[in-house]
mmCIF file of C-alpha atoms in Angstrom:
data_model
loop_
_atom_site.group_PDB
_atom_site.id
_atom_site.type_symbol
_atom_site.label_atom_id
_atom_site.label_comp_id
_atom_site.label_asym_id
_atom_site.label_seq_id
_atom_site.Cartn_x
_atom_site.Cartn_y
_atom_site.Cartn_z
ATOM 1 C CA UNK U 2 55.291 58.377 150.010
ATOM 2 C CA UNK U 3 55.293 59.649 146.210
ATOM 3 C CA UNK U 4 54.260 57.936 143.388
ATOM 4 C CA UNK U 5 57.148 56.040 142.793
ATOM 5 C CA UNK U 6 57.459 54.585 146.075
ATOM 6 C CA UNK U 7 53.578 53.447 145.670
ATOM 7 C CA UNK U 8 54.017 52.234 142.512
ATOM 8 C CA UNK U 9 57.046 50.051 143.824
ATOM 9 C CA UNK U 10 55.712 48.885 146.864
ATOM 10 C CA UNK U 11 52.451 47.444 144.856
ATOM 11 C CA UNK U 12 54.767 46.091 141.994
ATOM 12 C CA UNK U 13 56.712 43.972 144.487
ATOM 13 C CA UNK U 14 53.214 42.750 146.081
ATOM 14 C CA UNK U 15 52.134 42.321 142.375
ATOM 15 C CA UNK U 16 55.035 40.808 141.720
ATOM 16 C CA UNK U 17 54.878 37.813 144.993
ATOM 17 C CA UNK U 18 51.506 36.203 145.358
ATOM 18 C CA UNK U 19 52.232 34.679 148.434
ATOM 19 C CA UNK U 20 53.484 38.203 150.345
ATOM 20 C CA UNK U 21 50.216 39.649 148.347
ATOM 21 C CA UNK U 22 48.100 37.034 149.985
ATOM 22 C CA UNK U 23 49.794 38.021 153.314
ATOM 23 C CA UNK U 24 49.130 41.316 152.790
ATOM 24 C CA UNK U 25 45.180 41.105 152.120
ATOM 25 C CA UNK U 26 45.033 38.798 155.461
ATOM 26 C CA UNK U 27 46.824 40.604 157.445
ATOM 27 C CA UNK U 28 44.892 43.905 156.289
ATOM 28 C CA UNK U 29 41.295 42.259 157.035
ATOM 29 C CA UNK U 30 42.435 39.955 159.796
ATOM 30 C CA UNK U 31 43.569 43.659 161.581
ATOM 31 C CA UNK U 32 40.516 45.042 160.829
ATOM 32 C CA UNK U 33 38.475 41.679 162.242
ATOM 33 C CA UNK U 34 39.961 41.054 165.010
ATOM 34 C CA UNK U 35 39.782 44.907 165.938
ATOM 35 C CA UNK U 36 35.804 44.111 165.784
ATOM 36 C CA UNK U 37 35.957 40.409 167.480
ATOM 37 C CA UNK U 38 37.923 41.630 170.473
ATOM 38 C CA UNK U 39 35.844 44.749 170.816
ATOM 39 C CA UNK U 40 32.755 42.756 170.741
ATOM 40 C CA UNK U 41 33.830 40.807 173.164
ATOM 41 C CA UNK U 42 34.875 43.442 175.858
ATOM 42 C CA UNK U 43 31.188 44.834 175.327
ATOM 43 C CA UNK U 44 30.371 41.523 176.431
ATOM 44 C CA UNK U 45 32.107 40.729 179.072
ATOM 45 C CA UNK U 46 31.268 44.495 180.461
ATOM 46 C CA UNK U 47 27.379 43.573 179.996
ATOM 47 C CA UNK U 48 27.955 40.623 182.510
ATOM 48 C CA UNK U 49 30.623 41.447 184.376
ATOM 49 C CA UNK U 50 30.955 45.649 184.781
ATOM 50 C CA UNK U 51 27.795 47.008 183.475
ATOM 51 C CA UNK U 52 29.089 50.461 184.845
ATOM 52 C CA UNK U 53 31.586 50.809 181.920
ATOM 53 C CA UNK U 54 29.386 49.570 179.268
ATOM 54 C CA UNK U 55 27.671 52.795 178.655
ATOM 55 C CA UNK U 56 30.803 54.792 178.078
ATOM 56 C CA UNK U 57 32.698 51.654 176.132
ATOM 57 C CA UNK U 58 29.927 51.984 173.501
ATOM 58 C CA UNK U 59 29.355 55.267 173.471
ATOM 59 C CA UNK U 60 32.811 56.611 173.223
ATOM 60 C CA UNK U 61 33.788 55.172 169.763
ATOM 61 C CA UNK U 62 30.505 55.429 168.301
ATOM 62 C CA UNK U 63 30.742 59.258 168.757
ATOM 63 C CA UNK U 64 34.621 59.237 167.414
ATOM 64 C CA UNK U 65 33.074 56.869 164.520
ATOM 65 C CA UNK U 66 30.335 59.632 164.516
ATOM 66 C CA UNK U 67 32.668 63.007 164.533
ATOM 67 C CA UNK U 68 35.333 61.521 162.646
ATOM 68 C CA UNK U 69 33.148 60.344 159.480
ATOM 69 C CA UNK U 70 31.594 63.639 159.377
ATOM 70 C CA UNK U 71 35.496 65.683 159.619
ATOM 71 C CA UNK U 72 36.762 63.153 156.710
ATOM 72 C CA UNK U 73 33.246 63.925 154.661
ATOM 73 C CA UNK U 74 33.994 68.040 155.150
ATOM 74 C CA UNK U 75 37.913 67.324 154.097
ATOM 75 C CA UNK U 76 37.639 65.037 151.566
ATOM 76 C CA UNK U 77 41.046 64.363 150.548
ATOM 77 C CA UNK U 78 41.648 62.225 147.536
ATOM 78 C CA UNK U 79 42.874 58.865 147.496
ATOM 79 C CA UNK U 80 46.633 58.608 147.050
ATOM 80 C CA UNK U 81 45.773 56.439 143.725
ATOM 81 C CA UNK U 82 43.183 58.735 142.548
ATOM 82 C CA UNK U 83 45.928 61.778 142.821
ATOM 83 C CA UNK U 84 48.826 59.736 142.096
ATOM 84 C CA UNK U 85 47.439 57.696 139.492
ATOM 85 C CA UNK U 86 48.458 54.188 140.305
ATOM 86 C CA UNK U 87 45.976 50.782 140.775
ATOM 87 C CA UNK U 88 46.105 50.376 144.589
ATOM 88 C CA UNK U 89 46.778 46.157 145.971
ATOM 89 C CA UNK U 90 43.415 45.699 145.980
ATOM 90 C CA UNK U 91 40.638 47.444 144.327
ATOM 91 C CA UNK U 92 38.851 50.330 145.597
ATOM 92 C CA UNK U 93 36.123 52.383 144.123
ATOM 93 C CA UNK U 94 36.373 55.009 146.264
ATOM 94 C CA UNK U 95 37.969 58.548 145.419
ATOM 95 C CA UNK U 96 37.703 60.633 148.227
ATOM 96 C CA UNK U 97 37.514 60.752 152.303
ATOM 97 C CA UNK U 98 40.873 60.081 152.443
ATOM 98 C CA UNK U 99 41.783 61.936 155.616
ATOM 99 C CA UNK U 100 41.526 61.142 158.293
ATOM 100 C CA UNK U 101 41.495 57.474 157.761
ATOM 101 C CA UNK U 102 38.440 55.469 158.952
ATOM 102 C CA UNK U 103 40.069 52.422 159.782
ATOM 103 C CA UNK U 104 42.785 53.878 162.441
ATOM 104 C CA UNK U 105 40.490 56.280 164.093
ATOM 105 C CA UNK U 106 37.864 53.544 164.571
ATOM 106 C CA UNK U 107 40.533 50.839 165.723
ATOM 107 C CA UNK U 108 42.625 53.711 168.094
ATOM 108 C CA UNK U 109 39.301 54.743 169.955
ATOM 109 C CA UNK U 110 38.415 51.234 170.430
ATOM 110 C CA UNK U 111 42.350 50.537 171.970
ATOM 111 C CA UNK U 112 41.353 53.614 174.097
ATOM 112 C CA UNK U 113 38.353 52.334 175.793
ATOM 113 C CA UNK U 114 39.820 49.067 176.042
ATOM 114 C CA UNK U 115 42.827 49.872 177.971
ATOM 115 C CA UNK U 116 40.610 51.787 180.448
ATOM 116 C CA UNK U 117 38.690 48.754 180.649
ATOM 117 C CA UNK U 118 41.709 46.337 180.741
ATOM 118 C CA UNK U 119 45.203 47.394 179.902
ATOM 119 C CA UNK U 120 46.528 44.209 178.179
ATOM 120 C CA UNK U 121 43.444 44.243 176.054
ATOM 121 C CA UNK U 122 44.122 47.984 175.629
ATOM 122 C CA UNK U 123 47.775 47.566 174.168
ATOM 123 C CA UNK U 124 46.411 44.076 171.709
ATOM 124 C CA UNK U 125 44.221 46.758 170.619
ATOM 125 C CA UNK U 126 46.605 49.306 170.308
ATOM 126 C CA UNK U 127 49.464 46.998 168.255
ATOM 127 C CA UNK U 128 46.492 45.653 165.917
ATOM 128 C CA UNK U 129 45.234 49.684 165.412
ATOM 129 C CA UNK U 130 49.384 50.233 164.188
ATOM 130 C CA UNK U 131 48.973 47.244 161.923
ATOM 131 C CA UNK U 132 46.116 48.372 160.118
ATOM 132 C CA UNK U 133 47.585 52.052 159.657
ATOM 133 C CA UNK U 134 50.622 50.503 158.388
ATOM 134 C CA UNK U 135 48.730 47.755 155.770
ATOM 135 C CA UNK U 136 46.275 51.180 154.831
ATOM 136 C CA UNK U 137 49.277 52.563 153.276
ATOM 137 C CA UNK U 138 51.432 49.514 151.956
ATOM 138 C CA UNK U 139 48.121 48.728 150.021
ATOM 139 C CA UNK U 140 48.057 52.042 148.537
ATOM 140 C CA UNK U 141 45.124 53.516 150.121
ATOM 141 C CA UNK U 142 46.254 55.987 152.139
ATOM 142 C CA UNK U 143 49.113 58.510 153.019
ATOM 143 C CA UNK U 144 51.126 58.157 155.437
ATOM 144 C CA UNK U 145 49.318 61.336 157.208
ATOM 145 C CA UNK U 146 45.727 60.045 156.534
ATOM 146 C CA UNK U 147 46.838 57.268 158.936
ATOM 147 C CA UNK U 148 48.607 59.090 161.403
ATOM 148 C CA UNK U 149 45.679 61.638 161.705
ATOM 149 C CA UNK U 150 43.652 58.623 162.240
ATOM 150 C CA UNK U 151 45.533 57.274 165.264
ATOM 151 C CA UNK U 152 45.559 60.888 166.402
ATOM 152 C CA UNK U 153 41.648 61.389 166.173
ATOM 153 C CA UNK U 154 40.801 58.263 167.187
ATOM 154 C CA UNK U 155 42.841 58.254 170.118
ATOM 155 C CA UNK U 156 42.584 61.152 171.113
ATOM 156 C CA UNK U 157 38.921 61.968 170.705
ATOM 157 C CA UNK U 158 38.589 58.323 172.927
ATOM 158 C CA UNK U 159 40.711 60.109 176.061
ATOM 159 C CA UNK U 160 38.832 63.079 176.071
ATOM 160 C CA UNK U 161 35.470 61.344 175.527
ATOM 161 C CA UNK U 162 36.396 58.647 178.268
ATOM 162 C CA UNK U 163 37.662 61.646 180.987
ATOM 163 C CA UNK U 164 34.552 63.828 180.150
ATOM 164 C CA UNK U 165 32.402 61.256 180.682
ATOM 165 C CA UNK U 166 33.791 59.910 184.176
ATOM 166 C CA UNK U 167 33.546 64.008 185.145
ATOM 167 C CA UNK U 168 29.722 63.952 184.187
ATOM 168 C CA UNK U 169 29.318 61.378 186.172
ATOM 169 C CA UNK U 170 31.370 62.523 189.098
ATOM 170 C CA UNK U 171 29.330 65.181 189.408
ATOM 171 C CA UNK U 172 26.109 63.664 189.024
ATOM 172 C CA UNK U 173 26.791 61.245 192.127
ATOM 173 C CA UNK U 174 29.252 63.364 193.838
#
């Protein structure tokens, strides 16, 4: 998107309170119940399939890990900091635009999940597409900050996953 088309898509926000409202909820709601659900698979492999917990936890915190520290060596500006628009909501934030935080975090979490339980997996998945979409309506991302995201995140979470069953493959085998 260029300017324009920011500037546009945050004036009609601006301009309806109630789609604005809809906008912030769905935005942190995304984001929540990213957290909530993946919380709750890391519980219910504690109890129920110890086995996968290791590589459940482990697998996002080292895309969380790898991709903070790519985004920190990029450090692409914020669309409104290059642009020069007000984003939805507020941001103080200049930089560390690519790849974007949110999406890489949410896809490696839909990763694990749908090794650990496919339906959970795709929730996960449609939730990590909701928050790269309300990233960019709200002005705080590009379109390719998200996309790289998804990419990263997802991708980092298959290799991670395989090259940890391999490890342990041939440690017992």
């Amino acid at each position: 998107m260029n300017e324009q088309r920011y500037r546009a898509v945050i004036g009609w926000f601006q301009a309806h309170p109630a789609a604005k409202r809809a906008a912030y909820l769905v935005s942190r709601g995304a984001v929540a119940a990213v957290y909530l659900l993946y919380g709750a698979l890391l519980l219910w492999l504690a109890v129920w399939h110890r086995t996968l917990l290791l590589p459940a936890a482990l697998v996002p915190a080292l895309a969380f890990w790898a991709g903070s520290a790519l985004r920190a060596r990029i450090n692409r500006p914020r669309p409104y900091t290059t642009l020069g628009y007000q984003p939805l909501f507020p941001k103080k934030e200049t930089g560390c635009s690519m790849p974007s935080r949110h999406c890489f975090s949410a896809a490696a979490i839909a990763v694990v999940a749908w090794h650990c339980s496919g339906p959970l997996g795709g929730a996960l998945a449609v939730l990590a597409v909701l928050i790269a979409v309300s990233r960019v309506v709200t002005g705080v991302h590009y379109i390719s900050d998200v996309l790289a995201g998804l990419a990263f995140g997802g991708g980092f979470a298959l290799l991670g996953w395989q090259l940890y069953a391999l490890a342990v493959g041939a440690l017992l085998g």
